[in-house]
Amino acid sequence: MKIRRLTLEKFTSFQDAEFEFTAGVNVLIGENGTGKTHILKLLYVLGEAIRNHLLGGLPTSPTASTLAGQVEVMLREVFLAEGVGRLVKRVHGQSKAQIRCEWDNGAALEVIITKNGKVEARILPNETAFAQLAKSIFLPTREVISIFPGFVAAWTLRESAFDRTYYDLCNALSLSPLRGPRDAIRAALIEPLEQALEAKVLVENGRFYLHYSDGKIEAPLVAEGHRKLAMLAYLVMNGSLTDNGILFWDEPEASLNPKLALLTTETMFRLNQLGIQIFLSTHDYAMSSEISLIAERDGHGTRFFGLRRTPRGIEIESGATATSLEFNPILDGLSNLHDREQAFLAEDAEQ
């Protein structure tokens, strides 16, 4: 099942908004504070709340026995707001946030959040429509294999400044690699990552290591960008990135050298060929350009969303490529830098 459409009213910074997604790669672009991460987290919350409801409850919240309870817990633990009512856009008087998410088989989830924190949720047409809903994986801006040892137990037992996406990701990483030799598809995913790392990823006694030709090194001693690639490789190795699932990736370029943008982009498109729908946010010219170029060259289904803050709220436009967006702060920033460089060179030549 793929997410087809998201409609919002008075949710965080969004007065009213509608997103039409592709089954391929969906890219969110916008300045800081335009709600890119909020969209990724909300989509993750909605899908996982349904899965938790159908599976019988959240491990950390056994009292959340209703769908609305599952949504409330996921919103609170993923967004880390003081209360879910804080997610309602701040306007004068009484207001409520209304959310509708639709999937490609016609199934939908509708959610209402009031300012006082009450959550209502209903599935359309019925729960059976979500029988094929696959698990989602959310990759936050930083890697987690360096903090993996003991993280799940600590997060479960104590208050944490890490939101639930870190806990869920560590749970996904706790699974052992799949048995047997790698099939051709997964080998095509893992081997380019291992070549870039010049190492293989392994877990011993609950700790991550990278095994190089001259020995193994524990994950905290490895460069953070390489830890991100290692984390991605291991999620493929242990089957957490499954066929027909959904991957949410918040700023994949964080801590990665721009030279790795092509590898990261190619990995995402290979995952999409497995049937995995991709959602990501980015501020990076190399990343957005590589995605746009591959999409144009190979005909992959890709959609770019430009988010811009206005007095009324966040304005959204969409297009098939990065350059098709009228408002693209990545290109605007690059253009401004080029203009300043040319002005500096012109002044220097006159002296």
Short mmCIF file of C-alpha atoms in Angstrom, two decimals, residues 58-229:
data_model
loop_
_atom_site.label_atom_id
_atom_site.label_comp_id
_atom_site.label_asym_id
_atom_site.label_seq_id
_atom_site.Cartn_x
_atom_site.Cartn_y
_atom_site.Cartn_z
CA LEU A 58 1.98 -0.30 21.45
CA PRO A 59 4.57 -2.14 23.57
CA THR A 60 5.24 1.04 25.55
CA SER A 61 1.57 2.00 25.94
CA PRO A 62 -0.61 -1.08 26.56
CA THR A 63 -3.52 1.12 27.70
CA ALA A 64 -3.90 2.70 24.25
CA SER A 65 -6.64 0.27 23.31
CA THR A 66 -8.42 2.36 20.68
CA LEU A 67 -7.28 3.70 17.33
CA ALA A 68 -7.59 7.26 18.65
CA GLY A 69 -5.46 6.24 21.63
CA GLN A 70 -2.79 4.82 19.32
CA VAL A 71 -2.75 8.02 17.27
CA GLU A 72 -2.54 10.18 20.43
CA VAL A 73 0.38 8.17 21.84
CA MET A 74 2.27 8.19 18.55
CA LEU A 75 1.74 11.94 18.07
CA ARG A 76 2.94 12.65 21.59
CA GLU A 77 5.99 10.39 21.43
CA VAL A 78 7.07 11.33 17.90
CA PHE A 79 6.53 15.10 18.09
CA LEU A 80 7.49 15.44 21.80
CA ALA A 81 5.04 18.32 22.26
CA GLU A 82 3.89 19.11 25.81
CA GLY A 83 0.48 17.90 24.67
CA VAL A 84 -1.02 16.90 21.35
CA GLY A 85 -3.23 20.00 21.47
CA ARG A 86 -0.05 21.98 20.84
CA LEU A 87 -0.05 20.55 17.31
CA VAL A 88 -3.16 22.57 16.44
CA LYS A 89 -2.30 25.76 14.56
CA ARG A 90 -2.50 28.75 16.86
CA VAL A 91 -5.41 30.98 15.91
CA HIS A 92 -7.85 33.05 17.94
CA GLY A 93 -10.80 31.19 19.40
CA GLN A 94 -11.57 27.51 19.41
CA SER A 95 -9.99 25.50 16.63
CA LYS A 96 -9.10 21.97 15.75
CA ALA A 97 -6.69 20.25 13.40
CA GLN A 98 -8.21 17.99 10.77
CA ILE A 99 -6.13 15.40 8.96
CA ARG A 100 -7.04 12.97 6.20
CA CYS A 101 -4.57 10.49 4.75
CA GLU A 102 -5.50 8.33 1.76
CA TRP A 103 -3.81 5.22 0.37
CA ASP A 104 -3.77 3.92 -3.19
CA ASN A 105 -6.35 1.20 -2.51
CA GLY A 106 -8.97 3.76 -1.46
CA ALA A 107 -8.47 3.28 2.28
CA ALA A 108 -8.25 6.39 4.44
CA LEU A 109 -7.63 7.57 7.99
CA GLU A 110 -9.29 10.70 9.33
CA VAL A 111 -8.00 12.37 12.51
CA ILE A 112 -9.26 15.37 14.48
CA ILE A 113 -7.15 17.01 17.21
CA THR A 114 -8.67 19.64 19.48
CA LYS A 115 -6.79 22.38 21.30
CA ASN A 116 -7.42 20.65 24.62
CA GLY A 117 -5.71 17.50 23.34
CA LYS A 118 -8.67 15.30 22.49
CA VAL A 119 -8.03 13.01 19.51
CA GLU A 120 -10.65 11.38 17.31
CA ALA A 121 -9.77 8.88 14.58
CA ARG A 122 -11.64 6.69 12.16
CA ILE A 123 -10.68 4.29 9.40
CA LEU A 124 -12.50 4.24 6.06
CA PRO A 125 -14.06 2.07 4.75
CA ASN A 126 -13.01 -0.54 7.36
CA GLU A 127 -9.97 -2.07 9.04
CA THR A 128 -9.77 -4.88 6.48
CA ALA A 129 -8.66 -2.30 3.91
CA PHE A 130 -5.37 -1.96 5.81
CA ALA A 131 -4.58 -5.69 5.95
CA GLN A 132 -1.67 -5.21 3.52
CA LEU A 133 -0.22 -2.12 5.22
CA ALA A 134 3.55 -2.70 5.51
CA LYS A 135 5.87 -1.36 8.18
CA SER A 136 7.45 2.08 7.84
CA ILE A 137 11.04 3.00 8.69
CA PHE A 138 11.91 6.55 9.78
CA LEU A 139 15.54 7.66 9.52
CA PRO A 140 16.13 10.86 11.53
CA THR A 141 18.86 13.36 10.71
CA ARG A 142 21.46 11.58 12.82
CA GLU A 143 22.52 7.96 12.86
CA VAL A 144 21.79 5.69 15.83
CA ILE A 145 24.24 2.80 15.65
CA SER A 146 26.69 4.70 17.87
CA ILE A 147 24.05 5.02 20.63
CA PHE A 148 22.43 1.64 19.97
CA PRO A 149 23.74 -0.36 22.99
CA GLY A 150 21.09 -0.28 25.69
CA PHE A 151 19.02 2.42 23.97
CA VAL A 152 15.75 0.48 23.69
CA ALA A 153 15.70 -0.48 27.37
CA ALA A 154 16.68 3.01 28.50
CA TRP A 155 14.04 4.70 26.32
CA THR A 156 11.33 2.32 27.52
CA LEU A 157 12.08 2.78 31.23
CA ARG A 158 12.97 6.47 31.44
CA GLU A 159 12.02 9.88 30.08
CA SER A 160 14.07 10.68 26.99
CA ALA A 161 14.91 13.69 24.85
CA PHE A 162 14.93 11.34 21.85
CA ASP A 163 11.60 11.01 20.08
CA ARG A 164 9.96 7.70 19.28
CA THR A 165 11.47 7.45 15.79
CA TYR A 166 14.85 6.74 17.42
CA TYR A 167 13.33 4.00 19.57
CA ASP A 168 11.54 2.42 16.62
CA LEU A 169 14.69 2.59 14.51
CA CYS A 170 16.79 0.91 17.20
CA ASN A 171 14.15 -1.82 17.45
CA ALA A 172 14.42 -2.34 13.69
CA LEU A 173 18.21 -2.51 13.95
CA SER A 174 18.00 -5.11 16.72
CA LEU A 175 16.89 -7.77 14.25
CA SER A 176 19.57 -10.20 13.07
CA PRO A 177 20.54 -10.38 9.37
CA LEU A 178 18.40 -12.59 7.16
CA ARG A 179 19.55 -16.19 6.75
CA GLY A 180 21.15 -17.50 3.61
CA PRO A 181 23.04 -15.83 0.76
CA ARG A 182 21.98 -12.42 -0.44
CA ASP A 183 19.66 -12.41 -3.39
CA ALA A 184 20.65 -10.35 -6.42
CA ILE A 185 18.38 -7.44 -5.53
CA ARG A 186 19.64 -7.02 -1.98
CA ALA A 187 23.23 -7.57 -3.07
CA ALA A 188 22.80 -4.69 -5.52
CA LEU A 189 21.72 -2.53 -2.57
CA ILE A 190 24.28 -3.59 0.02
CA GLU A 191 27.46 -4.02 -2.02
CA PRO A 192 27.76 -0.39 -3.26
CA LEU A 193 27.35 0.77 0.34
CA GLU A 194 30.03 -1.66 1.54
CA GLN A 195 32.34 -0.52 -1.26
CA ALA A 196 31.91 3.12 -0.21
CA LEU A 197 32.57 2.16 3.41
CA GLU A 198 35.41 -0.21 2.46
CA ALA A 199 34.01 -2.36 5.24
CA LYS A 200 31.21 -4.71 6.21
CA VAL A 201 28.72 -4.03 9.00
CA LEU A 202 28.34 -6.46 11.87
CA VAL A 203 26.89 -6.67 15.37
CA GLU A 204 28.60 -8.41 18.28
CA ASN A 205 27.23 -8.49 21.82
CA GLY A 206 24.75 -5.72 21.07
CA ARG A 207 27.33 -3.32 19.59
CA PHE A 208 27.84 -2.26 15.97
CA TYR A 209 31.23 -2.60 14.29
CA LEU A 210 32.63 -1.94 10.85
CA HIS A 211 34.92 -4.73 9.72
CA TYR A 212 37.76 -3.45 7.53
CA SER A 213 40.46 -5.47 5.80
CA ASP A 214 42.81 -4.85 8.74
CA GLY A 215 40.31 -5.45 11.54
CA LYS A 216 37.09 -4.18 13.06
CA ILE A 217 36.35 -0.77 14.57
CA GLU A 218 33.46 0.01 16.92
CA ALA A 219 30.82 2.31 15.43
CA PRO A 220 31.42 5.37 17.69
CA LEU A 221 34.98 5.62 16.29
CA VAL A 222 33.78 5.73 12.68
CA ALA A 223 32.89 8.96 10.86
CA GLU A 224 29.22 9.87 11.32
CA GLY A 225 28.53 9.92 7.59
CA HIS A 226 29.85 6.38 7.30
CA ARG A 227 27.73 5.33 10.28
CA LYS A 228 24.64 6.54 8.38
CA LEU A 229 25.55 4.39 5.37
#
